[in-house]
PDB file of C-alpha atoms in Angstrom:
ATOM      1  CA  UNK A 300     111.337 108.353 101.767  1.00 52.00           C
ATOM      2  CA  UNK A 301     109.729 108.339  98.455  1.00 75.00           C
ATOM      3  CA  UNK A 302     106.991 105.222  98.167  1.00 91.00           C
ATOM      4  CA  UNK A 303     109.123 102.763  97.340  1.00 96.00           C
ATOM      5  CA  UNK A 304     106.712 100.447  93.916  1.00 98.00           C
ATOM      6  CA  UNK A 305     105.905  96.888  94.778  1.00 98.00           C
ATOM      7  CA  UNK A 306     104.385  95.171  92.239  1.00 98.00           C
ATOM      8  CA  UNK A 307     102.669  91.662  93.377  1.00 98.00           C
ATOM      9  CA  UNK A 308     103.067  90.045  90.229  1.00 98.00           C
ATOM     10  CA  UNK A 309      99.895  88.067  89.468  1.00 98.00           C
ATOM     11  CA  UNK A 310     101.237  84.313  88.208  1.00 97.00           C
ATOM     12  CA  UNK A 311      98.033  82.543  86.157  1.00 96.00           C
ATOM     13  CA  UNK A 312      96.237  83.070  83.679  1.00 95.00           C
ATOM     14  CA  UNK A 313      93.437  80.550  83.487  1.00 91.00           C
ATOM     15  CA  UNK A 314      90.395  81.355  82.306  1.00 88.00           C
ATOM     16  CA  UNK A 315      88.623  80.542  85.727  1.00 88.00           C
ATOM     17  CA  UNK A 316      90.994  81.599  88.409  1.00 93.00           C
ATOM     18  CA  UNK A 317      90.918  82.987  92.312  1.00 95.00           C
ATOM     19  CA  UNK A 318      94.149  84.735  92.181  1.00 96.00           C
ATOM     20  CA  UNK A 319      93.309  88.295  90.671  1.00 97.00           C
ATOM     21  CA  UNK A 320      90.610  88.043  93.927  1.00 97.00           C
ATOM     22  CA  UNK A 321      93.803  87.107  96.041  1.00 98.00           C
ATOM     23  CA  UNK A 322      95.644  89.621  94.669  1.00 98.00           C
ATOM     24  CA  UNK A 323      93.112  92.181  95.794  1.00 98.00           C
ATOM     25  CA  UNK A 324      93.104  90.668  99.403  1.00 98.00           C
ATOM     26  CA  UNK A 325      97.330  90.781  99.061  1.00 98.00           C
ATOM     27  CA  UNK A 326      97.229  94.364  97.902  1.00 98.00           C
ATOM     28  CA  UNK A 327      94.720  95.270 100.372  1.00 98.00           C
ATOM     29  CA  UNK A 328      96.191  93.128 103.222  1.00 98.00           C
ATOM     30  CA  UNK A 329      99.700  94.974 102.832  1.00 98.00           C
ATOM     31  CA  UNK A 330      98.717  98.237 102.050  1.00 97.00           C
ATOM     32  CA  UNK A 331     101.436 100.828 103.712  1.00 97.00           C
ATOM     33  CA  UNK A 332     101.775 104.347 103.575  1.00 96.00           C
ATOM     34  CA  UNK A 333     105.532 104.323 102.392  1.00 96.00           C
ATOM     35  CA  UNK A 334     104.554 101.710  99.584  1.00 97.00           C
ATOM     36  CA  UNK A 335     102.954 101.791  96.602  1.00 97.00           C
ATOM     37  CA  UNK A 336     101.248  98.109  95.680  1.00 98.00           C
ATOM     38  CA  UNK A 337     100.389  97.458  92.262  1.00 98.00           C
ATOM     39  CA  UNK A 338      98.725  93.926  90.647  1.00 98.00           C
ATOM     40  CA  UNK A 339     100.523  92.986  88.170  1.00 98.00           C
ATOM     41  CA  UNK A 340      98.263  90.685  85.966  1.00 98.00           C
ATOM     42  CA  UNK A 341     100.541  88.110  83.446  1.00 98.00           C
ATOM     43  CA  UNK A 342      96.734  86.916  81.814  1.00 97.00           C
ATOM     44  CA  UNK A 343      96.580  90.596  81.018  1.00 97.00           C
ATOM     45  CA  UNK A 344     100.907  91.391  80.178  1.00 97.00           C
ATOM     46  CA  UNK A 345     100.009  88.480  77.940  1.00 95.00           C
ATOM     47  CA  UNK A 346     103.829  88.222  76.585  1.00 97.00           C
ATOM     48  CA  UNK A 347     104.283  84.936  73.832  1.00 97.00           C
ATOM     49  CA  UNK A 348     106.484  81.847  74.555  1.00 96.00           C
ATOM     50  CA  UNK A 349     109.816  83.385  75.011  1.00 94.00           C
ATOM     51  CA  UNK A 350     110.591  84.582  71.399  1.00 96.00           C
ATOM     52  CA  UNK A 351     113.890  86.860  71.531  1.00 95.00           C
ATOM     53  CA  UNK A 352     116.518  85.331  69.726  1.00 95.00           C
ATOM     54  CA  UNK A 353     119.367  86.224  72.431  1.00 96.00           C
ATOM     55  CA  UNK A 354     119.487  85.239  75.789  1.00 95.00           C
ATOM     56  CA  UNK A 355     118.614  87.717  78.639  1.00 95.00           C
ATOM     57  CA  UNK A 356     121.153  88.020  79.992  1.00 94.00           C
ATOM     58  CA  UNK A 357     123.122  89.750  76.977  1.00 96.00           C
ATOM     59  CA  UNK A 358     119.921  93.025  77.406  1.00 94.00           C
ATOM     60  CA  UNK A 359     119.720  92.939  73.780  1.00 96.00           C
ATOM     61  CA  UNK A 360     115.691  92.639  73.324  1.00 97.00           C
ATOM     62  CA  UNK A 361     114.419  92.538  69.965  1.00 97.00           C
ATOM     63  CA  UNK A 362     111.222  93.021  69.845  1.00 97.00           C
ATOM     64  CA  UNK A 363     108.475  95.753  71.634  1.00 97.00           C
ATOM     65  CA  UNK A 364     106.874  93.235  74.275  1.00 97.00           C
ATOM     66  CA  UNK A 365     110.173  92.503  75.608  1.00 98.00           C
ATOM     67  CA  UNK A 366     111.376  96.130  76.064  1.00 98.00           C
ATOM     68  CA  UNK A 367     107.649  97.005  77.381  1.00 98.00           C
ATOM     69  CA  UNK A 368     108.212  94.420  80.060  1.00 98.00           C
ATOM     70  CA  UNK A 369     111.695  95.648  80.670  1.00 98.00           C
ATOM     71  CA  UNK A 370     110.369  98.763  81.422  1.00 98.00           C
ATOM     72  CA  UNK A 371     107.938  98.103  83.743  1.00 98.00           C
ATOM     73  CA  UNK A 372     109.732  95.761  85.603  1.00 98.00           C
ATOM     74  CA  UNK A 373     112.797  98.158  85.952  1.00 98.00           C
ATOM     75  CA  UNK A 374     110.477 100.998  87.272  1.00 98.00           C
ATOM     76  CA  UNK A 375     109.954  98.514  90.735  1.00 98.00           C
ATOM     77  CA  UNK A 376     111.798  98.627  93.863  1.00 98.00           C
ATOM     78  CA  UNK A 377     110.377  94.652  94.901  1.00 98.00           C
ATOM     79  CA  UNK A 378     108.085  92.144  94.296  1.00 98.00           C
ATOM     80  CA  UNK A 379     105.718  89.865  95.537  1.00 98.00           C
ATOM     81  CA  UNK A 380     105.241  86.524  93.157  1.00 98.00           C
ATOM     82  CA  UNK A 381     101.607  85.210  93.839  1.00 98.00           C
ATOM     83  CA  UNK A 382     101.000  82.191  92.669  1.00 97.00           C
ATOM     84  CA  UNK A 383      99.099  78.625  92.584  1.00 96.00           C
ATOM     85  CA  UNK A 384     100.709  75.326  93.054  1.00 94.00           C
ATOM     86  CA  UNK A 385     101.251  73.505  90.012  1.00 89.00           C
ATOM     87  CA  UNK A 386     102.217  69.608  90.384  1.00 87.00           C
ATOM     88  CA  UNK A 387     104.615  70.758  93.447  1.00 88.00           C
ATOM     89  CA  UNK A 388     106.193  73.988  91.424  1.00 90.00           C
ATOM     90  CA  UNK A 389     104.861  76.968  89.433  1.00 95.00           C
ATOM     91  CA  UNK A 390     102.380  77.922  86.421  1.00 96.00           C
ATOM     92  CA  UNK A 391     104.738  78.286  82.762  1.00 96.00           C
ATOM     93  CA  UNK A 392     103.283  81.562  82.529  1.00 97.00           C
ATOM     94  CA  UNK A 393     105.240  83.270  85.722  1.00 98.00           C
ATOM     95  CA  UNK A 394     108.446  80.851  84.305  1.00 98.00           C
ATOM     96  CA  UNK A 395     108.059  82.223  81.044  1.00 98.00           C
ATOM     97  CA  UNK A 396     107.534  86.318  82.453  1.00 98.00           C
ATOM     98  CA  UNK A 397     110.579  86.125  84.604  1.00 98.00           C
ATOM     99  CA  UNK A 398     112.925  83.980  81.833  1.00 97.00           C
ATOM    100  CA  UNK A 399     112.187  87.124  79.159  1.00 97.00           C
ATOM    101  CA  UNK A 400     114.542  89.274  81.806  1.00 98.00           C
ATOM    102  CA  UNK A 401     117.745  88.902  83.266  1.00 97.00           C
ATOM    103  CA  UNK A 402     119.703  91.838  85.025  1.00 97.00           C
ATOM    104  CA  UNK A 403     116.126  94.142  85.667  1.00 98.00           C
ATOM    105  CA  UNK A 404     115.452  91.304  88.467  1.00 98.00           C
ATOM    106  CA  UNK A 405     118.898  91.616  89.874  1.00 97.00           C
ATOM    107  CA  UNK A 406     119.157  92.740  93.506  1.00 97.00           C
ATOM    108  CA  UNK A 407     115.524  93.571  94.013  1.00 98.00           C
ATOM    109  CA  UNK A 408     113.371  91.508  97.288  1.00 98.00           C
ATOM    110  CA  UNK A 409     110.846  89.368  96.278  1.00 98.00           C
ATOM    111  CA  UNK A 410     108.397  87.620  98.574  1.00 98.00           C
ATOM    112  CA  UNK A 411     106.826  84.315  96.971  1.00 98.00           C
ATOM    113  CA  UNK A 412     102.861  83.924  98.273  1.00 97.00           C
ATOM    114  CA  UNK A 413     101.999  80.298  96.942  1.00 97.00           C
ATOM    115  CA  UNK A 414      98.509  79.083  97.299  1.00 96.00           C
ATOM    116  CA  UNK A 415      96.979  75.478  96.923  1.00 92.00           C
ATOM    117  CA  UNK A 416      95.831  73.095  99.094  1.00 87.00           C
ATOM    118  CA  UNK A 417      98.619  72.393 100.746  1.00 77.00           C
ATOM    119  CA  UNK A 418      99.697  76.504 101.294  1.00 73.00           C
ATOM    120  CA  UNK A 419     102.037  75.688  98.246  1.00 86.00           C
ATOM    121  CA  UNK A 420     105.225  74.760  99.993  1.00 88.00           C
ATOM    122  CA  UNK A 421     107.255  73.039  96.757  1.00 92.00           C
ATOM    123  CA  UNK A 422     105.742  75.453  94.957  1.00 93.00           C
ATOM    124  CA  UNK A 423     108.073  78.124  97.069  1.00 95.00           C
ATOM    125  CA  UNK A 424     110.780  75.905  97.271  1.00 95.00           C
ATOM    126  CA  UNK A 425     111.245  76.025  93.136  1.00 95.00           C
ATOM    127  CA  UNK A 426     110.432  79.031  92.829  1.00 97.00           C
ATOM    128  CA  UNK A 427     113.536  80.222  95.318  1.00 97.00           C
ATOM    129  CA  UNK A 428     115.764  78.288  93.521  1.00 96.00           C
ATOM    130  CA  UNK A 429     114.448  80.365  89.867  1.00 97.00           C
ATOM    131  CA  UNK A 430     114.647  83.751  91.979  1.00 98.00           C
ATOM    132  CA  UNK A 431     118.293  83.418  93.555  1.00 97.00           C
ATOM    133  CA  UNK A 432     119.700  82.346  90.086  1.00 97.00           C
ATOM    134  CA  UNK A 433     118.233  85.701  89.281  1.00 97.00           C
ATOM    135  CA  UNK A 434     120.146  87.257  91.721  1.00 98.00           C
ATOM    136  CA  UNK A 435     116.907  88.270  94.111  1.00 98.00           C
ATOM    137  CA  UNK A 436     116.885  89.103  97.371  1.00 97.00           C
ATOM    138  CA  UNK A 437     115.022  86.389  98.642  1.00 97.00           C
ATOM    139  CA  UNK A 438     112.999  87.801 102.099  1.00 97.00           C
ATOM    140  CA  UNK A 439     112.592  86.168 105.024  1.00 96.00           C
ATOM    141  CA  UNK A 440     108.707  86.431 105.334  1.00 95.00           C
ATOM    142  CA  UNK A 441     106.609  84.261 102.219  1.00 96.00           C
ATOM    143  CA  UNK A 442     103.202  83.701 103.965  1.00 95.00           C
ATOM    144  CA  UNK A 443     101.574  80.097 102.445  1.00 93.00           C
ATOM    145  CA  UNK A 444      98.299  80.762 101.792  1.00 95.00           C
ATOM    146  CA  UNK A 445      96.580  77.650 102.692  1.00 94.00           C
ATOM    147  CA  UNK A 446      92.554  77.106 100.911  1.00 95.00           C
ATOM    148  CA  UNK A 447      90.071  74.601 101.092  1.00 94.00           C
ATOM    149  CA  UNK A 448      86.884  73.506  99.005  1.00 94.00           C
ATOM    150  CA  UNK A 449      84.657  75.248 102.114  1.00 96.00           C
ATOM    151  CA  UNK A 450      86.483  78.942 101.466  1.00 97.00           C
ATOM    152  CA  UNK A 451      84.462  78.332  98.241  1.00 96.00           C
ATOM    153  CA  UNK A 452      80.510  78.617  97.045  1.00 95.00           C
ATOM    154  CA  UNK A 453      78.888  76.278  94.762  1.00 94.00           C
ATOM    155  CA  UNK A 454      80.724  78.898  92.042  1.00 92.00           C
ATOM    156  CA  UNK A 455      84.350  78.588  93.028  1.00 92.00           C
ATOM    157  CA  UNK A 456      84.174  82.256  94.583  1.00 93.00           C
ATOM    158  CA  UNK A 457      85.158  82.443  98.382  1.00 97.00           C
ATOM    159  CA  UNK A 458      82.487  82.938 100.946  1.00 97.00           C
ATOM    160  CA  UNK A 459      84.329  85.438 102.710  1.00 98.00           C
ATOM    161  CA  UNK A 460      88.428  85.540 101.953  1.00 98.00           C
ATOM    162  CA  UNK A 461      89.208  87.913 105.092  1.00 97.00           C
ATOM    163  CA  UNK A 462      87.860  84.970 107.303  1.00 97.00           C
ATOM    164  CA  UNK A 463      89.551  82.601 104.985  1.00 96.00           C
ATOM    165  CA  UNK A 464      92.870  84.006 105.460  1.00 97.00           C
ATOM    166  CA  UNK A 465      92.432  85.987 109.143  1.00 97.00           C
ATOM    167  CA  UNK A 466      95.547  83.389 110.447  1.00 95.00           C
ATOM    168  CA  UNK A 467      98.006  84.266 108.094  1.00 96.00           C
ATOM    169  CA  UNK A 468      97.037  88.049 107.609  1.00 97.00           C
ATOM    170  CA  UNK A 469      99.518  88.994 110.057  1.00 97.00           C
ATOM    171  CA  UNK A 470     102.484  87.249 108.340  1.00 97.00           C
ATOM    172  CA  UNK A 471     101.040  89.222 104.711  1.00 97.00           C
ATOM    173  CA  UNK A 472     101.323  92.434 106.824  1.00 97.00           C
ATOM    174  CA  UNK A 473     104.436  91.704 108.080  1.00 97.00           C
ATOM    175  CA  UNK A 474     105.676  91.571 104.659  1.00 98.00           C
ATOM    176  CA  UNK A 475     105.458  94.869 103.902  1.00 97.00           C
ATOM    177  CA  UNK A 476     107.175  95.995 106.914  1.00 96.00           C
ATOM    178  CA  UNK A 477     110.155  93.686 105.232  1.00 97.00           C
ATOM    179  CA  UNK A 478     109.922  96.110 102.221  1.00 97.00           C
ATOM    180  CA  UNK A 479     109.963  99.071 104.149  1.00 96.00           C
ATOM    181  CA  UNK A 480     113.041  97.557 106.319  1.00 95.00           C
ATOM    182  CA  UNK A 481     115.040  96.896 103.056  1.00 94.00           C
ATOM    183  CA  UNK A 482     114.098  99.871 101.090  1.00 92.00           C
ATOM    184  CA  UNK A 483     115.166 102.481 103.385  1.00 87.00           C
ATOM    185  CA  UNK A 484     118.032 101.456 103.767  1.00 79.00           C
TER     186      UNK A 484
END
């Protein structure tokens, strides 16, 4: 088997954010020799407020960011969605990435990491509902990642993530197993 491409696709772009430093820990965490694991960024895809004057699902794109993101999406086998919990659901700028596509999402696993507080649970639940009406594979295994004020210093950077997330690093390994399990298939 070929390494099957897994991008975990980075969901925030705030100024002052942990998740490109959870992304690392994700990447790093799953890291398999039969997968390839790339971070996709959104602050850094940086696509505008959906702008394409027909609907997705039609494949008629318009203009270059669209068929750029096309592109790259259509060049992975799965996905893992890593995000934080916004008011119970999901930041705009994830929404707004996976609304710009239609049939490039259609088929392929995804595995939704929420963190917040609370390990993000609503935030999964609406985000399964946007992935099946894209016609994912939703797997079975979407490890919460749970955080606390004292993960962080006195500048909002963890002390030490591995400790931070040592319970649910087996369930973030065990996710890439599930790709490897679907994907030879």
């Amino acid at each position: 088997m070929t390494n099957k491409k897994i991008g975990i696709i980075l969901g925030t772009n705030r100024p002052k954010r942990i998740g490109l430093e959870i992304a690392n820990w994700v990447q790093s965490t799953m890291k398999h020799e039969k997968l390839q694991l790339d971070i996709i960024d959104l602050a850094e895809v940086n696509l505008p407020f959906l702008d394409e004057p027909d609907i997705p699902a039609h494949g008629n794109y318009q203009n270059l960011h669209t068929k750029d993101w096309s592109e790259l999406i259509k060049s992975y086998d799965g996905f893992v969605l890593l995000f934080p919990q916004y008011n119970w659901g999901y930041p705009a700028v994830l929404k707004n990435a996976l609304d710009y596509l239609y049939s490039e999402w259609d088929k392929k696993p995804v595995s939704i990491m929420v963190y917040g507080g609370h390990g993000g649970f609503q935030g999964l639940i609406s985000m399964k509902l946007v992935t099946q009406g894209l016609g994912m594979y939703n797997m079975s295994v979407n490890p919460p990642l749970s955080i606390s004020q004292k993960m962080f210093d006195e500048d909002g950077k963890f002390i030490d993530i591995d400790k931070s997330f040592e319970l649910i690093k087996p369930q973030v390994e065990m996710v890439s197993q599930e790709f490897v399990n679907l994907l030879e298939r």
